[in-house]
Amino acid sequence: MQRPHSPTLRRRRLSAELKRARSEANLTTTQVVKKLKWAAGKLSKIENAETQTVKATDLDKMMDLYQVTDPAKREALHALAKDAKVRGWWSKYREVFGPQSLPDFEAEASTIRTFESSVIPGLLQTPEYTSALLQGGRFTEPEAISRRVDARVERRQILTRFSPVRLRVVMDEAALRRPMGSSETMAEQMNHLLYMAKLPNVDVQVLPFSAGSHAALVASFSILEFPEPSDLPIVFIETATGGLFLEDVEEVEQHSVTFSDAQGSALSTTQSAKFIADVLKPLESE
């Protein structure tokens, strides 16, 4: 079974390789544009991964100019350009995820570290919990909510596929205490959390109210890491209009430190499972 890949990551990797090849050829962007007789904006979009398609002929022209002669290297760059055009399953939910979608990066992530302050993380939600959560906002047509629920359910497949992503979650106690829908919905959600926490690739830690002040008293965030060393980690922060991606090395490092501090303040995975089980007991008796 082939591991899903991220078109966006392949596009970013291609742009990085082409910039490196241009630098090694001691060529400036101005010189390249002049020699290839391109508009300045065309090269800029390619090198900044802002264009989804790099034509094979254009790629050959760049490699010829940069004196990339190794057949294996040329084939690899053409493969990256081809993969960058492939649409993932999330493209059919464009109205849900937006143009730059989180699942695009999740598809190829090796590890995801998530801190959640008020709700169960999306990758660990049951469909019923997600539906109740979405119904708590502004009035939305049932069809639109159903689409968002379906999209979130498909996202969860990265946890159970062949070669699954490693998920590390720290969630505030408030995420467990905030009722979403009926007691049955919350009981099912707690049972699902306990089930997922048993998977070897999933760690769930609860940060109890008793911990008091802690480093993660900020917006919820996720840190995504990738198997290729050239694909640097990114931070995703969910917003009211979709989400914000942070790629600056210092910002990613700061969020990484914050997550580690939150982990240190949280209960262990074993203690957290017991904590969740204690939250579940009164829900099952209602």
Short mmCIF file of C-alpha atoms in Angstrom, two decimals:
data_model
loop_
_atom_site.label_atom_id
_atom_site.label_comp_id
_atom_site.label_asym_id
_atom_site.label_seq_id
_atom_site.Cartn_x
_atom_site.Cartn_y
_atom_site.Cartn_z
CA MET A 1 0.00 0.00 0.00
CA GLN A 2 1.47 3.33 -1.06
CA ARG A 3 1.81 6.04 1.57
CA PRO A 4 -0.23 9.16 0.74
CA HIS A 5 1.82 12.21 -0.14
CA SER A 6 1.35 15.92 0.13
CA PRO A 7 1.31 17.85 -3.17
CA THR A 8 2.15 21.05 -1.29
CA LEU A 9 5.21 19.49 0.33
CA ARG A 10 6.38 18.14 -3.03
CA ARG A 11 5.95 21.60 -4.53
CA ARG A 12 7.95 23.19 -1.70
CA ARG A 13 10.64 20.53 -2.05
CA LEU A 14 10.88 21.14 -5.80
CA SER A 15 11.25 24.88 -5.33
CA ALA A 16 13.97 24.35 -2.71
CA GLU A 17 15.90 22.00 -5.01
CA LEU A 18 15.66 24.42 -7.93
CA LYS A 19 16.84 27.36 -5.81
CA ARG A 20 19.75 25.24 -4.58
CA ALA A 21 20.66 24.27 -8.15
CA ARG A 22 20.54 27.92 -9.27
CA SER A 23 22.76 28.94 -6.36
CA GLU A 24 25.28 26.18 -7.14
CA ALA A 25 25.34 27.41 -10.75
CA ASN A 26 26.18 30.92 -9.43
CA LEU A 27 23.22 32.46 -11.20
CA THR A 28 21.01 35.28 -9.93
CA THR A 29 17.28 35.34 -10.54
CA THR A 30 17.81 38.30 -12.88
CA GLN A 31 20.30 36.32 -14.94
CA VAL A 32 17.97 33.31 -15.15
CA VAL A 33 14.99 35.39 -16.21
CA LYS A 34 17.08 37.09 -18.87
CA LYS A 35 18.58 33.86 -20.26
CA LEU A 36 15.25 32.01 -20.33
CA LYS A 37 13.36 35.09 -21.54
CA TRP A 38 10.75 34.72 -18.82
CA ALA A 39 8.74 37.30 -16.95
CA ALA A 40 10.30 37.95 -13.53
CA GLY A 41 7.14 36.82 -11.77
CA LYS A 42 7.27 33.36 -13.32
CA LEU A 43 10.57 32.38 -11.73
CA SER A 44 9.57 33.96 -8.44
CA LYS A 45 6.38 31.87 -8.25
CA ILE A 46 8.30 28.68 -9.00
CA GLU A 47 10.98 29.36 -6.40
CA ASN A 48 8.41 30.33 -3.76
CA ALA A 49 6.19 27.29 -4.45
CA GLU A 50 3.34 29.59 -5.43
CA THR A 51 2.51 27.82 -8.68
CA GLN A 52 0.97 24.36 -8.63
CA THR A 53 2.22 23.37 -12.07
CA VAL A 54 5.76 23.53 -13.42
CA LYS A 55 5.74 22.44 -17.04
CA ALA A 56 8.15 19.66 -17.98
CA THR A 57 9.65 21.83 -20.71
CA ASP A 58 10.23 24.72 -18.30
CA LEU A 59 11.79 22.35 -15.79
CA ASP A 60 14.14 20.98 -18.45
CA LYS A 61 15.17 24.52 -19.44
CA MET A 62 16.00 25.37 -15.82
CA MET A 63 17.98 22.16 -15.28
CA ASP A 64 19.87 22.68 -18.54
CA LEU A 65 20.75 26.22 -17.53
CA TYR A 66 21.77 25.10 -14.02
CA GLN A 67 23.83 22.26 -15.54
CA VAL A 68 21.92 19.54 -13.72
CA THR A 69 23.11 16.63 -15.86
CA ASP A 70 22.68 13.62 -13.55
CA PRO A 71 19.82 11.54 -15.08
CA ALA A 72 18.64 10.33 -11.65
CA LYS A 73 18.50 13.90 -10.33
CA ARG A 74 16.58 15.13 -13.36
CA GLU A 75 14.13 12.24 -13.07
CA ALA A 76 13.61 12.95 -9.37
CA LEU A 77 12.81 16.63 -10.02
CA HIS A 78 10.36 15.68 -12.77
CA ALA A 79 8.70 13.26 -10.33
CA LEU A 80 8.35 16.05 -7.76
CA ALA A 81 6.78 18.31 -10.37
CA LYS A 82 4.35 15.57 -11.37
CA ASP A 83 3.37 14.74 -7.77
CA ALA A 84 2.80 18.44 -7.03
CA LYS A 85 -0.10 18.41 -9.49
CA VAL A 86 -1.90 15.42 -7.96
CA ARG A 87 -5.01 16.25 -5.96
CA GLY A 88 -5.53 14.59 -2.58
CA TRP A 89 -8.86 13.39 -1.17
CA TRP A 90 -9.25 16.74 0.62
CA SER A 91 -9.69 18.60 -2.68
CA LYS A 92 -13.32 17.46 -2.78
CA TYR A 93 -13.84 19.33 0.51
CA ARG A 94 -12.34 22.59 -0.71
CA GLU A 95 -15.22 24.60 0.78
CA VAL A 96 -14.42 23.04 4.17
CA PHE A 97 -10.63 23.23 4.26
CA GLY A 98 -9.91 26.21 2.01
CA PRO A 99 -7.10 26.57 -0.56
CA GLN A 100 -4.22 25.70 1.82
CA SER A 101 -5.52 22.77 3.81
CA LEU A 102 -4.27 21.05 6.93
CA PRO A 103 -4.90 17.51 5.53
CA ASP A 104 -2.49 18.32 2.70
CA PHE A 105 0.33 18.49 5.26
CA GLU A 106 -1.08 15.77 7.55
CA ALA A 107 -0.94 13.30 4.64
CA GLU A 108 2.85 13.16 4.71
CA ALA A 109 3.54 14.06 8.33
CA SER A 110 5.49 11.56 10.41
CA THR A 111 4.64 13.15 13.78
CA ILE A 112 1.94 15.58 14.90
CA ARG A 113 2.07 17.24 18.30
CA THR A 114 -1.16 18.94 19.31
CA PHE A 115 -2.13 21.12 22.23
CA GLU A 116 -5.87 21.70 22.63
CA SER A 117 -7.33 24.03 25.23
CA SER A 118 -11.10 23.70 24.96
CA VAL A 119 -12.32 20.84 22.73
CA ILE A 120 -11.28 17.31 21.83
CA PRO A 121 -8.65 17.48 19.02
CA GLY A 122 -10.21 17.01 15.58
CA LEU A 123 -8.26 13.81 14.83
CA LEU A 124 -9.74 12.17 17.94
CA GLN A 125 -13.35 13.32 17.61
CA THR A 126 -16.30 11.02 16.98
CA PRO A 127 -18.74 12.06 14.21
CA GLU A 128 -21.47 12.76 16.77
CA TYR A 129 -19.17 14.96 18.86
CA THR A 130 -18.04 16.87 15.77
CA SER A 131 -21.65 17.42 14.70
CA ALA A 132 -22.62 18.74 18.15
CA LEU A 133 -19.54 20.97 18.18
CA LEU A 134 -20.37 22.50 14.79
CA GLN A 135 -23.99 23.06 15.74
CA GLY A 136 -22.85 25.30 18.57
CA GLY A 137 -21.78 28.09 16.19
CA ARG A 138 -23.87 30.24 13.88
CA PHE A 139 -26.88 28.63 12.19
CA THR A 140 -25.67 26.34 9.44
CA GLU A 141 -27.55 24.15 7.02
CA PRO A 142 -27.54 20.45 8.04
CA GLU A 143 -25.96 19.55 4.70
CA ALA A 144 -23.00 21.85 5.38
CA ILE A 145 -22.47 20.36 8.85
CA SER A 146 -22.66 16.86 7.37
CA ARG A 147 -19.95 17.76 4.85
CA ARG A 148 -17.65 19.07 7.59
CA VAL A 149 -18.24 15.96 9.69
CA ASP A 150 -17.44 13.69 6.73
CA ALA A 151 -14.26 15.67 6.03
CA ARG A 152 -13.10 15.34 9.64
CA VAL A 153 -13.80 11.60 9.64
CA GLU A 154 -11.61 11.18 6.55
CA ARG A 155 -8.81 13.11 8.26
CA ARG A 156 -8.70 10.47 11.00
CA GLN A 157 -7.51 7.78 8.57
CA ILE A 158 -3.91 8.93 8.96
CA LEU A 159 -3.96 7.39 12.46
CA THR A 160 -4.97 3.88 11.34
CA ARG A 161 -3.47 3.57 7.85
CA PHE A 162 -0.39 1.57 6.94
CA SER A 163 2.59 3.44 8.43
CA PRO A 164 0.38 5.78 10.50
CA VAL A 165 1.32 9.20 11.77
CA ARG A 166 2.54 9.43 15.39
CA LEU A 167 0.13 11.67 17.31
CA ARG A 168 1.11 13.32 20.59
CA VAL A 169 -1.77 15.14 22.27
CA VAL A 170 -1.91 17.34 25.34
CA MET A 171 -5.40 18.59 26.10
CA ASP A 172 -6.66 20.81 28.85
CA GLU A 173 -9.17 19.31 31.28
CA ALA A 174 -11.69 21.81 29.90
CA ALA A 175 -11.80 19.81 26.65
CA LEU A 176 -13.13 16.82 28.61
CA ARG A 177 -15.53 18.79 30.79
CA ARG A 178 -17.21 20.94 28.13
CA PRO A 179 -20.42 19.11 27.13
CA MET A 180 -21.08 18.68 23.42
CA GLY A 181 -24.51 17.30 22.67
CA SER A 182 -26.04 14.64 24.91
CA SER A 183 -24.49 12.59 27.69
CA GLU A 184 -24.50 9.65 25.29
CA THR A 185 -22.46 11.68 22.80
CA MET A 186 -19.91 12.62 25.46
CA ALA A 187 -19.75 9.05 26.79
CA GLU A 188 -19.08 7.74 23.29
CA GLN A 189 -16.40 10.39 22.83
CA MET A 190 -14.66 9.46 26.08
CA ASN A 191 -14.74 5.76 25.14
CA HIS A 192 -13.28 6.62 21.75
CA LEU A 193 -10.48 8.60 23.41
CA LEU A 194 -9.61 5.63 25.61
CA TYR A 195 -9.62 3.32 22.58
CA MET A 196 -7.39 5.61 20.51
CA ALA A 197 -5.01 6.12 23.45
CA LYS A 198 -4.27 2.37 23.35
CA LEU A 199 -2.87 2.59 19.81
CA PRO A 200 0.94 2.40 19.77
CA ASN A 201 1.17 5.55 17.63
CA VAL A 202 -1.11 7.71 19.80
CA ASP A 203 -0.29 9.35 23.15
CA VAL A 204 -2.97 11.28 25.03
CA GLN A 205 -2.14 13.43 28.05
CA VAL A 206 -4.53 15.51 30.11
CA LEU A 207 -3.48 18.81 31.64
CA PRO A 208 -5.69 19.05 34.74
CA PHE A 209 -7.06 22.24 36.25
CA SER A 210 -5.00 21.41 39.36
CA ALA A 211 -1.83 22.15 37.36
CA GLY A 212 -2.72 25.83 37.62
CA SER A 213 -0.79 28.20 35.37
CA HIS A 214 1.18 26.56 32.59
CA ALA A 215 3.16 27.47 29.47
CA ALA A 216 0.39 26.63 27.00
CA LEU A 217 -2.21 29.17 28.17
CA VAL A 218 -2.36 30.37 24.57
CA ALA A 219 -4.25 29.44 21.42
CA SER A 220 -4.47 25.75 20.52
CA PHE A 221 -1.86 24.66 17.99
CA SER A 222 -0.36 21.68 16.17
CA ILE A 223 3.25 21.04 15.16
CA LEU A 224 3.71 18.85 12.10
CA GLU A 225 7.01 17.11 11.40
CA PHE A 226 7.94 15.25 8.20
CA PRO A 227 10.20 12.29 7.39
CA GLU A 228 12.29 14.19 4.84
CA PRO A 229 14.94 16.35 6.60
CA SER A 230 14.53 19.00 3.89
CA ASP A 231 10.85 19.41 4.81
CA LEU A 232 11.04 21.63 7.89
CA PRO A 233 8.36 21.38 10.62
CA ILE A 234 5.41 23.76 10.50
CA VAL A 235 2.89 25.04 13.05
CA PHE A 236 -0.84 25.15 12.40
CA ILE A 237 -3.12 27.43 14.43
CA GLU A 238 -6.84 27.10 13.80
CA THR A 239 -8.68 30.40 13.35
CA ALA A 240 -12.28 31.49 12.84
CA THR A 241 -11.63 31.76 9.10
CA GLY A 242 -9.70 28.53 8.63
CA GLY A 243 -6.16 28.37 9.89
CA LEU A 244 -2.74 29.97 10.03
CA PHE A 245 0.48 28.19 9.04
CA LEU A 246 3.75 29.28 10.62
CA GLU A 247 7.01 28.24 8.94
CA ASP A 248 9.54 30.58 10.53
CA VAL A 249 12.15 28.44 12.32
CA GLU A 250 12.09 30.54 15.50
CA GLU A 251 8.28 30.47 15.72
CA VAL A 252 8.23 26.71 15.23
CA GLU A 253 10.90 26.28 17.90
CA GLN A 254 8.98 28.46 20.36
CA HIS A 255 5.82 26.38 19.89
CA SER A 256 7.90 23.20 20.27
CA VAL A 257 9.25 24.45 23.60
CA THR A 258 5.75 25.43 24.71
CA PHE A 259 4.42 21.98 23.84
CA SER A 260 7.24 20.30 25.78
CA ASP A 261 6.50 22.49 28.80
CA ALA A 262 2.80 21.58 28.58
CA GLN A 263 3.73 17.90 28.43
CA GLY A 264 5.78 18.34 31.58
CA SER A 265 2.80 19.85 33.41
CA ALA A 266 0.35 17.21 32.15
CA LEU A 267 -0.49 13.82 33.63
CA SER A 268 1.30 10.79 32.22
CA THR A 269 -0.49 8.76 29.54
CA THR A 270 -1.44 6.11 32.15
CA GLN A 271 -2.71 8.71 34.63
CA SER A 272 -4.55 10.48 31.81
CA ALA A 273 -6.37 7.29 30.79
CA LYS A 274 -7.54 6.88 34.38
CA PHE A 275 -8.59 10.55 34.46
CA ILE A 276 -10.66 10.12 31.26
CA ALA A 277 -12.21 6.94 32.67
CA ASP A 278 -13.25 8.88 35.79
CA VAL A 279 -14.88 11.55 33.58
CA LEU A 280 -16.68 8.77 31.71
CA LYS A 281 -18.26 7.06 34.74
CA PRO A 282 -20.94 9.67 35.58
CA LEU A 283 -21.75 10.10 31.88
CA GLU A 284 -22.57 6.41 31.52
CA SER A 285 -24.83 6.49 34.60
CA GLU A 286 -26.95 9.40 33.34
#
